[in-house]
XYZ file of C-alpha atoms in Angstrom:
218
model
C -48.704 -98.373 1.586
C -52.243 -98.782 2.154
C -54.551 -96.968 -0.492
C -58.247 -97.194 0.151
C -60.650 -96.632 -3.341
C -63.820 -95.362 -3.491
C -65.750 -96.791 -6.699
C -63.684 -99.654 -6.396
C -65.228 -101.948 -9.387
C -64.810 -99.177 -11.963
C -62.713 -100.185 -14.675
C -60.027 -97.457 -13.838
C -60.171 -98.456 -10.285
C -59.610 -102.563 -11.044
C -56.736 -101.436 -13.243
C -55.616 -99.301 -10.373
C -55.658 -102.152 -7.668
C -54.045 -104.644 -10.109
C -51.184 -102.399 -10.575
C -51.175 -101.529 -6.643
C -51.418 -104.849 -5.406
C -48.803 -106.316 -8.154
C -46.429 -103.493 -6.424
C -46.855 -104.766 -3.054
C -49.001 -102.111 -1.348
C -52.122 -103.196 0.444
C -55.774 -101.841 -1.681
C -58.971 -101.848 -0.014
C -61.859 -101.159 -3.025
C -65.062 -99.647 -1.648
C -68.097 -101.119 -3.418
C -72.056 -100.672 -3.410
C -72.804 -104.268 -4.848
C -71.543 -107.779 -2.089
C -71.523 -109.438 -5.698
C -68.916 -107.257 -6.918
C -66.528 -108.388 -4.138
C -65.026 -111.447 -6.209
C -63.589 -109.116 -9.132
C -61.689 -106.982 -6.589
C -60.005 -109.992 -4.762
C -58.757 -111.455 -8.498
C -57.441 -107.725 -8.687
C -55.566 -108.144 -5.455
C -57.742 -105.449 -3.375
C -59.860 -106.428 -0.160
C -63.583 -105.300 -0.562
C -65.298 -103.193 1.224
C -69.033 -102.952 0.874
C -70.350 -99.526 1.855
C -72.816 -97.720 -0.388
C -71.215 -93.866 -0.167
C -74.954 -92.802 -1.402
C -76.347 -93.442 2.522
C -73.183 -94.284 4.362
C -72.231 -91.577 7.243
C -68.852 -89.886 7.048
C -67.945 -92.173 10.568
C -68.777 -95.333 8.589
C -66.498 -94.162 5.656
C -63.648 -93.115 8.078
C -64.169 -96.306 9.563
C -63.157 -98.041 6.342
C -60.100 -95.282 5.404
C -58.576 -95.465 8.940
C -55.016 -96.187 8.868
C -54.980 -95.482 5.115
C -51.529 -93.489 3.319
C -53.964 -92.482 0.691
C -57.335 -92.057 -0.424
C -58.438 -92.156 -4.341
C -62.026 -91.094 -5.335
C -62.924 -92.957 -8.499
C -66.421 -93.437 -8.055
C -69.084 -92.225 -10.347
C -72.617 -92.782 -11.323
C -72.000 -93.998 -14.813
C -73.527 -94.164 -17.847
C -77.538 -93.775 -18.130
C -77.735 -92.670 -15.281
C -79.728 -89.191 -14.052
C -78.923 -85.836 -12.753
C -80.033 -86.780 -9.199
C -77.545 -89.399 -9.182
C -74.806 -87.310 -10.943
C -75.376 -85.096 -7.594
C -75.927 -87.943 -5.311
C -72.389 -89.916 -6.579
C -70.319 -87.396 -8.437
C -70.440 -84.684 -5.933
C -71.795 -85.674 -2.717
C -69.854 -88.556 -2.260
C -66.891 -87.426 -3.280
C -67.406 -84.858 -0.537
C -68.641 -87.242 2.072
C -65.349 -89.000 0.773
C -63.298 -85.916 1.344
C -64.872 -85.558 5.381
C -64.306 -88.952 5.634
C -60.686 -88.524 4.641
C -59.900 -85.312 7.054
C -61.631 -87.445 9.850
C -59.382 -90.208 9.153
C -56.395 -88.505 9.127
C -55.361 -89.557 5.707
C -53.841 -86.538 3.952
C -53.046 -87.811 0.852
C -56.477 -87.629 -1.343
C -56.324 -88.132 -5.278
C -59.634 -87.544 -7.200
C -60.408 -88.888 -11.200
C -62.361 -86.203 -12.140
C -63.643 -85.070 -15.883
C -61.967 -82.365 -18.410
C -64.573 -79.394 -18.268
C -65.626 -79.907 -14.955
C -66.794 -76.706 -13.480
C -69.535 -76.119 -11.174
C -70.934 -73.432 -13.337
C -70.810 -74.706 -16.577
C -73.941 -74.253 -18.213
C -76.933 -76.183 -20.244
C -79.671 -78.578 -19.281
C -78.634 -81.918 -20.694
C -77.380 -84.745 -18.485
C -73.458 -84.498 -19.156
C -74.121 -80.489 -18.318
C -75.495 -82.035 -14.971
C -71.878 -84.159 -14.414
C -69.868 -81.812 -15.161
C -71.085 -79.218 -12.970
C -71.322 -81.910 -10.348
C -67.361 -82.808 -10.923
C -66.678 -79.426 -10.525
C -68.460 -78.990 -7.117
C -66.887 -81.641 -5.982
C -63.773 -80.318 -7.089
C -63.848 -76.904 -5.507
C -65.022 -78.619 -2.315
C -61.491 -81.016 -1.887
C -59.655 -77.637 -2.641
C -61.092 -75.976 -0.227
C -60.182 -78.750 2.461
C -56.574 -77.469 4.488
C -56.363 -80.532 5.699
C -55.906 -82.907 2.611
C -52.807 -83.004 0.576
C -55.263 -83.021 -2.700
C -54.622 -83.874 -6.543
C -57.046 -83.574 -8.885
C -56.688 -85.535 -12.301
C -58.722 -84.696 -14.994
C -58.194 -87.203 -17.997
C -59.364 -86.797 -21.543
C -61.799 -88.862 -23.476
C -61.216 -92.545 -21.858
C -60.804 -95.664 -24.098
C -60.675 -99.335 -23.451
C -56.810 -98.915 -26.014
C -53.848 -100.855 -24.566
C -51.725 -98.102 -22.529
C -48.650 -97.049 -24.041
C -46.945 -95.767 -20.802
C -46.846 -92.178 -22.818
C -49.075 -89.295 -21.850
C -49.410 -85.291 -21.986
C -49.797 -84.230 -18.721
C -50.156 -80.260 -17.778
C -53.010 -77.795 -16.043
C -54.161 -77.621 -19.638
C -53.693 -80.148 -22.274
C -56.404 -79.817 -25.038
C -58.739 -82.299 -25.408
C -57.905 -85.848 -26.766
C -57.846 -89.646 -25.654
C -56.371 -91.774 -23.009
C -56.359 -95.253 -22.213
C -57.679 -96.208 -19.087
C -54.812 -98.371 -18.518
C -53.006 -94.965 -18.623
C -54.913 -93.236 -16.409
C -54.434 -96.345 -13.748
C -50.704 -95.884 -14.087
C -50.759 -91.892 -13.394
C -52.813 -92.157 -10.473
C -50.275 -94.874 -8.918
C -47.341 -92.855 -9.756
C -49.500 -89.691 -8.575
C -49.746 -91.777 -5.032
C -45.975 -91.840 -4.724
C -45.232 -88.227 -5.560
C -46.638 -85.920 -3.103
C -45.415 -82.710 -4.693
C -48.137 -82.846 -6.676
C -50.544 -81.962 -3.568
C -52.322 -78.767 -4.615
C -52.475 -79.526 -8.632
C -55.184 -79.721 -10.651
C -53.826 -81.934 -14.098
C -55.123 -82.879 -16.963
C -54.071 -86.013 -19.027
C -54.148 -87.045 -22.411
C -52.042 -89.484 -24.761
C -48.565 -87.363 -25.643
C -45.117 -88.246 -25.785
C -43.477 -88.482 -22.488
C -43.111 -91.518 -19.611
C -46.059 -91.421 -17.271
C -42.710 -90.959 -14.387
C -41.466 -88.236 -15.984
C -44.483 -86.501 -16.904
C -45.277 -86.885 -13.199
C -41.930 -85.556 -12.285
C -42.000 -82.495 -14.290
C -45.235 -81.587 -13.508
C -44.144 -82.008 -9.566
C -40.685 -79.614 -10.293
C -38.418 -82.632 -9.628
């Protein structure tokens, strides 16, 4: 397969392409900084530099054509502002979505945030992303012509994975490794019956595979 990543030097996204690439399927990261180009190749994925803040939906489908799958992991960070929360966390990931449909790449995976919801309420800067995830998120919904999951993982840590998650439409809150989270969204790649499900993830009991398996009705 070939999986194109937006936000492709986050550290969920480098654990993604490691995993992706060690599998055999072709990764294309799409990054803002050229000097960020050298930690993708060590993770097996072929750069892309596009910034998604000023890039037009034809330059991003230009960089997703021939894709099996799309994966929006981009974000503004940490210390960043509202205006970027809006600029990164929802409009790209919309321009991302066009750019997708345009494409003709079907298969769309986002990383979004528990509590997102575009009408969640209060004035501080997290308030700001989480409203902006949850735009976002409404908008790929809304979108007939991608074959959309959205993952919404707990409180992220930098723990070795364990391979064992909880994984439903509601969990609870709780912690996952990132390293987790990298190995869900590969097995969410390969398991199109999940199209259509909104998940959330946190550290559990059961096999990412099976988790993913259940949650897909196989």
């Amino acid at each position: 397969m070939r999986i194109v990543i937006a936000g492709g030097h986050g550290q969920i996204a480098l654990r993604l392409e490691r995993l992706l690439s060690a599998r055999g399927d072709e990764v294309a990261g799409i990054i803002r900084k050229p000097e960020q180009a050298d930690d993708l190749r060590t993770a097996g994925a072929e750069p892309v530099v596009l910034d998604l803040e000023s890039a037009s939906v034809g330059e991003v489908a230009a960089a997703l054509e021939g894709a099996d799958a799309a994966v929006f992991a981009a974000g503004a960070g940490p210390g960043s502002d509202a205006a970027r929360k809006e600029t990164v966390d929802r409009a790209a990931a919309v321009l991302f979505a066009d750019a997708a449909e345009r494409a003709g790449v079907r298969r769309y995976l986002v990383v979004s945030s528990m509590g997102a919801d575009p009408r969640h309420e209060g004035d501080e800067i997290f308030d700001a992303y989480l409203r902006a995830k949850g735009s976002a998120d409404e908008a790929v919904r809304a979108r007939p012509g991608l074959d959309w999951t959205i993952l919404r993982p707990g409180m992220l840590t930098n723990d070795a994975g364990t391979g064992l998650i909880t994984l439903a439409a509601s969990t609870g809150r709780g912690p996952i490794p990132r390293d987790d989270v990298a190995a869900l969204l590969a097995e969410l790649i390969d398991t199109p019956a999940t199209a259509g499900l909104t998940l959330e993830a946190i550290s559990g009991s059961v096999p990412v595979t099976v988790a993913v398996k259940d949650v897909a009705g196989n």
